[in-house]
Amino acid sequence: MNMNTIKIILAGPRGRMGREAVELIHRTEHFELVACLDRVNGGKKLSELEGFPSMDAKIFTDANECFAAVEADVLIDLTTPEIGKLHTRLALEHGIRPVVGTTGFNEEELKELTQLAEEKKTGVIIAPNFAVGAILMMKFAQMAAKHLQDVEIIELHHDRKLDAPSGTAIKTAELISKTREAKKQGHPDEEEQLKGARGAETKDGIRIHSVRLPGLVAHQEVIFGGEGQSLTIKHDSYNRASFMSGVKLAVETIMTLDMLVYGLENIIE
Ligand SMILES: NC(=O)C1=CN([C@@H]2O[C@H](COP(=O)(O)OP(=O)(O)OC[C@H]3O[C@@H](n4cnc5c(N)ncnc54)[C@H](O)[C@@H]3O)[C@@H](O)[C@H]2O)C=CC1
Ligand SMILES: O=C(O)C1=N[C@H](C(=O)O)C[C@H](O)C1
């Protein structure tokens, strides 16, 4: 396929996801890394940092300065919840299309960014999970919820994760709520003897439990219960390479969008 070069700014290149994204951009012929946003190393080139491929992208520590100085098509943000929100807004102000893997956006923030994308007629993709298997897990859970209404979500992640519950768990509950009536689960008189024992509860009554342990990467089980039966839908990411085909698809697809898309399930057939 002959594709025009897509110029990319990457925020968070030294992070676990950022390093994989650098490799993805490096090996993709029609992707060009034009700049990076980092907390430190301002003024250096990426190739000056240890362990990175020889890429001349300049590192900025100030997003406004970066977006004003560099001509770019797409921002890939893989940072922290607070910084990811700031970068997304600023990129839109500068007409740069944000592909956001960073999680931790709430409903109100998504609404505000949807409006801003519409005003600016600029594409935004906010993807709580880029792994195709995770998208399928969410879709299968949404299908199952038509038939089995009692469901709990257990998400398990490495212990460096900042947000809980995970973006994927929140998105899964939202998709399930599209096919399942709101319902209070468990015994009507149940009482927590230890606060948090029943996990978090969405407004539609879905319980989410978050596990954080060293050694884990990203895992989720969606457990449905019915009369005399249960159904478990499970997905595991064993490494961060599992997310990269989704990042590539998002970067290519965003070039054709003029609005915000929340969730890769909306662009994967
Ligand atoms: N959508 C998806 O499929 C996935 C999303 N994630 C999300 O991506 C985000 C990053 O995850 P990890 O790479 O595991 O985290 P990490 O902690 O390894 O990396 C975050 C990076 O952001 C950088 N950073 C912090 N403040 C910054 C600033 N002001 N400017 C530029 N860079 C800044 C840090 O220096 C660090 O290198 C998290 O929100 C995580 O939940 C993680 C895996 C998959
Ligand atoms: O922080 C992570 O690692 C991950 N974050 C995303 C989330 O919050 O769902 C995606 C994946 O689970 C890995």
Tab-separated table of N, CA, C and O in Angstrom, residues 7-99:
chain	number	residue	atom	x	y	z
A	7	LYS	N	3.500	12.413	9.978
A	7	LYS	CA	4.478	13.002	10.899
A	7	LYS	C	3.939	12.934	12.330
A	7	LYS	O	2.848	13.449	12.606
A	8	ILE	N	4.743	12.351	13.196
A	8	ILE	CA	4.247	12.031	14.547
A	8	ILE	C	5.082	12.698	15.643
A	8	ILE	O	6.316	12.690	15.586
A	9	ILE	N	4.382	13.251	16.633
A	9	ILE	CA	5.023	13.660	17.895
A	9	ILE	C	4.653	12.577	18.917
A	9	ILE	O	3.480	12.201	19.022
A	10	LEU	N	5.646	12.100	19.644
A	10	LEU	CA	5.378	11.074	20.664
A	10	LEU	C	5.616	11.656	22.054
A	10	LEU	O	6.709	12.155	22.345
A	11	ALA	N	4.603	11.596	22.907
A	11	ALA	CA	4.742	12.039	24.303
A	11	ALA	C	4.943	10.823	25.193
A	11	ALA	O	4.137	9.884	25.147
A	12	GLY	N	6.049	10.834	25.945
A	12	GLY	CA	6.347	9.719	26.854
A	12	GLY	C	7.260	8.662	26.255
A	12	GLY	O	7.074	7.468	26.547
A	13	PRO	N	8.270	9.035	25.448
A	13	PRO	CA	9.077	8.024	24.727
A	13	PRO	C	9.877	7.100	25.642
A	13	PRO	O	10.214	5.999	25.235
A	14	ARG	N	10.165	7.527	26.873
A	14	ARG	CA	10.988	6.685	27.758
A	14	ARG	C	10.149	5.733	28.609
A	14	ARG	O	10.680	4.956	29.386
A	15	GLY	N	8.839	5.806	28.473
A	15	GLY	CA	7.968	4.935	29.276
A	15	GLY	C	7.898	3.533	28.685
A	15	GLY	O	8.424	3.266	27.602
A	16	ARG	N	7.214	2.639	29.400
A	16	ARG	CA	7.084	1.247	28.929
A	16	ARG	C	6.383	1.201	27.567
A	16	ARG	O	6.831	0.522	26.643
A	17	MET	N	5.306	1.932	27.422
A	17	MET	CA	4.593	1.969	26.137
A	17	MET	C	5.332	2.839	25.128
A	17	MET	O	5.388	2.527	23.939
A	18	GLY	N	5.892	3.941	25.615
A	18	GLY	CA	6.599	4.879	24.735
A	18	GLY	C	7.739	4.207	23.980
A	18	GLY	O	7.917	4.419	22.775
A	19	ARG	N	8.497	3.359	24.675
A	19	ARG	CA	9.635	2.671	24.032
A	19	ARG	C	9.155	1.753	22.905
A	19	ARG	O	9.769	1.674	21.843
A	20	GLU	N	8.049	1.064	23.138
A	20	GLU	CA	7.488	0.204	22.075
A	20	GLU	C	7.021	1.056	20.899
A	20	GLU	O	7.166	0.661	19.738
A	21	ALA	N	6.434	2.223	21.223
A	21	ALA	CA	5.920	3.093	20.156
A	21	ALA	C	7.075	3.654	19.315
A	21	ALA	O	6.947	3.799	18.096
A	22	VAL	N	8.205	3.956	19.958
A	22	VAL	CA	9.387	4.416	19.209
A	22	VAL	C	9.776	3.340	18.194
A	22	VAL	O	10.009	3.623	17.009
A	23	GLU	N	9.822	2.089	18.639
A	23	GLU	CA	10.196	0.981	17.744
A	23	GLU	C	9.170	0.841	16.610
A	23	GLU	O	9.544	0.596	15.461
A	24	LEU	N	7.901	0.987	16.950
A	24	LEU	CA	6.852	0.889	15.920
A	24	LEU	C	7.065	1.956	14.838
A	24	LEU	O	7.020	1.668	13.638
A	25	ILE	N	7.301	3.190	15.289
A	25	ILE	CA	7.470	4.294	14.320
A	25	ILE	C	8.729	4.047	13.482
A	25	ILE	O	8.735	4.224	12.266
A	26	HIS	N	9.785	3.583	14.144
A	26	HIS	CA	11.066	3.342	13.472
A	26	HIS	C	10.920	2.313	12.347
A	26	HIS	O	11.496	2.461	11.270
A	27	ARG	N	10.124	1.255	12.594
A	27	ARG	CA	10.044	0.192	11.587
A	27	ARG	C	8.928	0.411	10.560
A	27	ARG	O	8.774	-0.368	9.630
A	28	THR	N	8.123	1.454	10.751
A	28	THR	CA	7.001	1.684	9.826
A	28	THR	C	7.403	2.735	8.796
A	28	THR	O	7.636	3.893	9.141
A	29	GLU	N	7.456	2.299	7.561
A	29	GLU	CA	8.020	3.146	6.506
A	29	GLU	C	7.292	4.485	6.370
A	29	GLU	O	7.930	5.515	6.166
A	30	HIS	N	5.970	4.475	6.484
A	30	HIS	CA	5.228	5.725	6.260
A	30	HIS	C	4.997	6.525	7.548
A	30	HIS	O	4.188	7.440	7.563
A	31	PHE	N	5.682	6.161	8.642
A	31	PHE	CA	5.634	6.961	9.876
A	31	PHE	C	6.966	7.705	10.032
A	31	PHE	O	8.036	7.122	9.806
A	32	GLU	N	6.877	8.971	10.463
A	32	GLU	CA	8.106	9.727	10.738
A	32	GLU	C	7.990	10.375	12.119
A	32	GLU	O	7.006	11.087	12.391
A	33	LEU	N	8.972	10.120	12.982
A	33	LEU	CA	8.962	10.744	14.314
A	33	LEU	C	9.590	12.127	14.187
A	33	LEU	O	10.783	12.245	13.906
A	34	VAL	N	8.781	13.192	14.348
A	34	VAL	CA	9.303	14.550	14.132
A	34	VAL	C	9.696	15.225	15.450
A	34	VAL	O	10.460	16.188	15.449
A	35	ALA	N	9.166	14.767	16.578
A	35	ALA	CA	9.546	15.331	17.885
A	35	ALA	C	9.042	14.424	18.995
A	35	ALA	O	8.178	13.568	18.770
A	36	CYS	N	9.619	14.611	20.182
A	36	CYS	CA	9.140	13.892	21.374
A	36	CYS	C	8.857	14.893	22.480
A	36	CYS	O	9.502	15.955	22.556
A	37	LEU	N	7.922	14.532	23.336
A	37	LEU	CA	7.659	15.314	24.551
A	37	LEU	C	8.051	14.456	25.745
A	37	LEU	O	7.575	13.323	25.880
A	38	ASP	N	8.932	15.007	26.570
A	38	ASP	CA	9.426	14.256	27.725
A	38	ASP	C	9.418	15.199	28.930
A	38	ASP	O	9.293	16.423	28.777
A	39	ARG	N	9.543	14.623	30.120
A	39	ARG	CA	9.638	15.452	31.340
A	39	ARG	C	11.001	16.103	31.430
A	39	ARG	O	11.165	17.168	31.983
A	40	VAL	N	12.003	15.418	30.902
A	40	VAL	CA	13.401	15.894	30.952
A	40	VAL	C	14.033	15.750	29.564
A	40	VAL	O	13.351	15.379	28.616
A	41	ASN	N	15.317	16.054	29.450
A	41	ASN	CA	16.083	15.887	28.200
A	41	ASN	C	15.734	16.907	27.123
A	41	ASN	O	16.014	16.678	25.931
A	42	GLY	N	15.115	18.034	27.489
A	42	GLY	CA	14.755	19.075	26.528
A	42	GLY	C	15.978	19.509	25.718
A	42	GLY	O	17.061	19.683	26.271
A	43	GLY	N	15.796	19.664	24.393
A	43	GLY	CA	16.879	20.156	23.520
A	43	GLY	C	17.728	19.029	22.945
A	43	GLY	O	18.419	19.220	21.951
A	44	LYS	N	17.683	17.854	23.558
A	44	LYS	CA	18.460	16.726	23.024
A	44	LYS	C	17.715	16.088	21.845
A	44	LYS	O	16.529	16.328	21.644
A	45	LYS	N	18.448	15.243	21.122
A	45	LYS	CA	17.796	14.415	20.108
A	45	LYS	C	17.549	13.034	20.730
A	45	LYS	O	18.347	12.596	21.573
A	46	LEU	N	16.524	12.338	20.262
A	46	LEU	CA	16.203	11.025	20.832
A	46	LEU	C	17.407	10.085	20.741
A	46	LEU	O	17.692	9.310	21.660
A	47	SER	N	18.138	10.168	19.619
A	47	SER	CA	19.281	9.263	19.398
A	47	SER	C	20.391	9.479	20.430
A	47	SER	O	21.252	8.620	20.589
A	48	GLU	N	20.376	10.627	21.122
A	48	GLU	CA	21.398	10.875	22.162
A	48	GLU	C	21.087	10.103	23.444
A	48	GLU	O	21.939	9.978	24.319
A	49	LEU	N	19.855	9.628	23.591
A	49	LEU	CA	19.499	8.871	24.804
A	49	LEU	C	19.881	7.406	24.622
A	49	LEU	O	19.734	6.855	23.530
A	50	GLU	N	20.323	6.800	25.710
A	50	GLU	CA	20.787	5.417	25.626
A	50	GLU	C	19.631	4.459	25.314
A	50	GLU	O	18.533	4.611	25.856
A	51	GLY	N	19.887	3.533	24.421
A	51	GLY	CA	18.910	2.476	24.147
A	51	GLY	C	17.874	2.826	23.105
A	51	GLY	O	16.925	2.064	22.911
A	52	PHE	N	18.039	3.977	22.431
A	52	PHE	CA	17.058	4.348	21.402
A	52	PHE	C	17.678	4.229	20.013
A	52	PHE	O	18.882	4.430	19.843
A	53	PRO	N	16.846	3.945	18.996
A	53	PRO	CA	17.382	3.866	17.637
A	53	PRO	C	17.861	5.244	17.174
A	53	PRO	O	17.516	6.265	17.784
A	54	SER	N	18.627	5.249	16.105
A	54	SER	CA	19.162	6.538	15.649
A	54	SER	C	18.067	7.317	14.920
A	54	SER	O	17.832	7.163	13.723
A	55	MET	N	17.364	8.122	15.690
A	55	MET	CA	16.287	8.957	15.150
A	55	MET	C	16.543	10.384	15.604
A	55	MET	O	16.810	10.626	16.779
A	56	ASP	N	16.401	11.326	14.665
A	56	ASP	CA	16.819	12.703	14.949
A	56	ASP	C	15.762	13.553	15.654
A	56	ASP	O	15.972	14.749	15.847
A	57	ALA	N	14.650	12.966	15.997
A	57	ALA	CA	13.555	13.750	16.591
A	57	ALA	C	14.054	14.538	17.801
A	57	ALA	O	14.714	13.986	18.684
A	58	LYS	N	13.686	15.844	17.824
A	58	LYS	CA	14.111	16.697	18.948
A	58	LYS	C	13.170	16.494	20.138
A	58	LYS	O	11.965	16.291	19.958
A	59	ILE	N	13.742	16.557	21.327
A	59	ILE	CA	12.924	16.392	22.536
A	59	ILE	C	12.548	17.763	23.100
A	59	ILE	O	13.407	18.641	23.246
A	60	PHE	N	11.272	17.928	23.401
A	60	PHE	CA	10.767	19.155	24.044
A	60	PHE	C	10.222	18.771	25.421
A	60	PHE	O	9.728	17.655	25.614
A	61	THR	N	10.281	19.717	26.344
A	61	THR	CA	9.635	19.481	27.640
A	61	THR	C	8.372	20.345	27.772
A	61	THR	O	7.579	20.147	28.698
A	62	ASP	N	8.197	21.294	26.857
A	62	ASP	CA	7.028	22.175	26.909
A	62	ASP	C	6.131	21.873	25.705
A	62	ASP	O	6.536	22.069	24.551
A	63	ALA	N	4.923	21.397	25.983
A	63	ALA	CA	4.038	20.947	24.905
A	63	ALA	C	3.643	22.093	23.981
A	63	ALA	O	3.645	21.950	22.756
A	64	ASN	N	3.341	23.266	24.560
A	64	ASN	CA	2.947	24.423	23.740
A	64	ASN	C	4.041	24.782	22.755
A	64	ASN	O	3.789	25.016	21.572
A	65	GLU	N	5.266	24.840	23.284
A	65	GLU	CA	6.420	25.200	22.444
A	65	GLU	C	6.588	24.157	21.325
A	65	GLU	O	6.799	24.503	20.164
A	66	CYS	N	6.476	22.893	21.688
A	66	CYS	CA	6.641	21.800	20.725
A	66	CYS	C	5.599	21.897	19.611
A	66	CYS	O	5.933	21.874	18.423
A	67	PHE	N	4.316	22.042	20.003
A	67	PHE	CA	3.243	22.030	19.006
A	67	PHE	C	3.319	23.266	18.099
A	67	PHE	O	2.896	23.218	16.939
A	68	ALA	N	3.842	24.381	18.639
A	68	ALA	CA	3.960	25.594	17.822
A	68	ALA	C	5.155	25.497	16.868
A	68	ALA	O	5.110	26.000	15.750
A	69	ALA	N	6.233	24.811	17.297
A	69	ALA	CA	7.480	24.812	16.516
A	69	ALA	C	7.521	23.699	15.464
A	69	ALA	O	8.227	23.836	14.459
A	70	VAL	N	6.785	22.614	15.699
A	70	VAL	CA	6.970	21.423	14.860
A	70	VAL	C	5.724	21.173	14.011
A	70	VAL	O	4.602	21.221	14.510
A	71	GLU	N	5.956	20.915	12.743
A	71	GLU	CA	4.822	20.581	11.873
A	71	GLU	C	4.536	19.075	12.010
A	71	GLU	O	5.415	18.258	11.712
A	72	ALA	N	3.356	18.759	12.519
A	72	ALA	CA	3.050	17.345	12.773
A	72	ALA	C	1.599	17.040	12.419
A	72	ALA	O	0.735	17.925	12.462
A	73	ASP	N	1.341	15.780	12.048
A	73	ASP	CA	-0.030	15.344	11.759
A	73	ASP	C	-0.694	14.782	13.011
A	73	ASP	O	-1.891	14.981	13.238
A	74	VAL	N	0.084	14.022	13.795
A	74	VAL	CA	-0.500	13.220	14.887
A	74	VAL	C	0.352	13.331	16.146
A	74	VAL	O	1.585	13.371	16.057
A	75	LEU	N	-0.317	13.405	17.294
A	75	LEU	CA	0.359	13.247	18.594
A	75	LEU	C	-0.017	11.864	19.119
A	75	LEU	O	-1.215	11.541	19.179
A	76	ILE	N	0.976	11.063	19.492
A	76	ILE	CA	0.658	9.828	20.246
A	76	ILE	C	0.979	10.132	21.699
A	76	ILE	O	2.123	10.480	22.032
A	77	ASP	N	-0.020	10.022	22.571
A	77	ASP	CA	0.221	10.307	23.992
A	77	ASP	C	0.188	9.025	24.817
A	77	ASP	O	-0.827	8.318	24.858
A	78	LEU	N	1.304	8.765	25.481
A	78	LEU	CA	1.442	7.589	26.362
A	78	LEU	C	2.125	8.062	27.641
A	78	LEU	O	3.295	7.761	27.883
A	79	THR	N	1.409	8.882	28.400
A	79	THR	CA	2.033	9.520	29.570
A	79	THR	C	1.261	9.160	30.843
A	79	THR	O	1.172	7.997	31.209
A	80	THR	N	0.758	10.183	31.519
A	80	THR	CA	0.015	9.977	32.770
A	80	THR	C	-1.362	10.637	32.610
A	80	THR	O	-1.524	11.519	31.747
A	81	PRO	N	-2.322	10.253	33.438
A	81	PRO	CA	-3.670	10.810	33.257
A	81	PRO	C	-3.697	12.347	33.170
A	81	PRO	O	-4.265	12.901	32.216
A	82	GLU	N	-3.068	13.045	34.097
A	82	GLU	CA	-3.127	14.517	34.100
A	82	GLU	C	-2.483	15.114	32.862
A	82	GLU	O	-3.018	16.019	32.219
A	83	ILE	N	-1.289	14.608	32.535
A	83	ILE	CA	-0.528	15.145	31.401
A	83	ILE	C	-1.219	14.779	30.080
A	83	ILE	O	-1.291	15.603	29.151
A	84	GLY	N	-1.750	13.587	30.006
A	84	GLY	CA	-2.443	13.153	28.792
A	84	GLY	C	-3.611	14.078	28.444
A	84	GLY	O	-3.816	14.425	27.279
A	85	LYS	N	-4.343	14.504	29.462
A	85	LYS	CA	-5.495	15.393	29.226
A	85	LYS	C	-5.017	16.746	28.711
A	85	LYS	O	-5.565	17.314	27.767
A	86	LEU	N	-3.970	17.256	29.348
A	86	LEU	CA	-3.409	18.556	28.957
A	86	LEU	C	-2.908	18.505	27.513
A	86	LEU	O	-3.228	19.367	26.687
A	87	HIS	N	-2.138	17.471	27.188
A	87	HIS	CA	-1.583	17.333	25.838
A	87	HIS	C	-2.690	17.237	24.789
A	87	HIS	O	-2.569	17.799	23.701
A	88	THR	N	-3.746	16.498	25.119
A	88	THR	CA	-4.829	16.302	24.146
A	88	THR	C	-5.489	17.642	23.811
A	88	THR	O	-5.696	17.978	22.644
A	89	ARG	N	-5.773	18.427	24.842
A	89	ARG	CA	-6.395	19.738	24.619
A	89	ARG	C	-5.477	20.632	23.794
A	89	ARG	O	-5.891	21.246	22.815
A	90	LEU	N	-4.198	20.698	24.194
A	90	LEU	CA	-3.242	21.581	23.506
A	90	LEU	C	-3.034	21.163	22.058
A	90	LEU	O	-2.960	22.010	21.165
A	91	ALA	N	-2.933	19.853	21.815
A	91	ALA	CA	-2.730	19.370	20.444
A	91	ALA	C	-3.912	19.803	19.574
A	91	ALA	O	-3.718	20.310	18.462
A	92	LEU	N	-5.124	19.651	20.106
A	92	LEU	CA	-6.314	20.050	19.336
A	92	LEU	C	-6.275	21.546	19.019
A	92	LEU	O	-6.622	21.957	17.915
A	93	GLU	N	-5.842	22.349	19.990
A	93	GLU	CA	-5.739	23.806	19.769
A	93	GLU	C	-4.784	24.102	18.622
A	93	GLU	O	-4.933	25.092	17.923
A	94	HIS	N	-3.778	23.240	18.443
A	94	HIS	CA	-2.776	23.455	17.386
A	94	HIS	C	-3.108	22.665	16.110
A	94	HIS	O	-2.280	22.594	15.200
A	95	GLY	N	-4.270	22.040	16.056
A	95	GLY	CA	-4.682	21.302	14.847
A	95	GLY	C	-3.920	20.002	14.654
A	95	GLY	O	-3.838	19.482	13.534
A	96	ILE	N	-3.363	19.457	15.729
A	96	ILE	CA	-2.654	18.163	15.652
A	96	ILE	C	-3.590	17.094	16.204
A	96	ILE	O	-4.222	17.280	17.255
A	97	ARG	N	-3.692	15.961	15.492
A	97	ARG	CA	-4.667	14.924	15.848
A	97	ARG	C	-4.112	14.017	16.961
A	97	ARG	O	-3.115	13.324	16.731
A	98	PRO	N	-4.756	13.987	18.119
A	98	PRO	CA	-4.243	13.137	19.211
A	98	PRO	C	-4.729	11.680	19.160
A	98	PRO	O	-5.929	11.431	19.051
A	99	VAL	N	-3.774	10.762	19.209
A	99	VAL	CA	-4.070	9.341	19.444
A	99	VAL	C	-3.661	9.091	20.893
A	99	VAL	O	-2.479	9.147	21.234
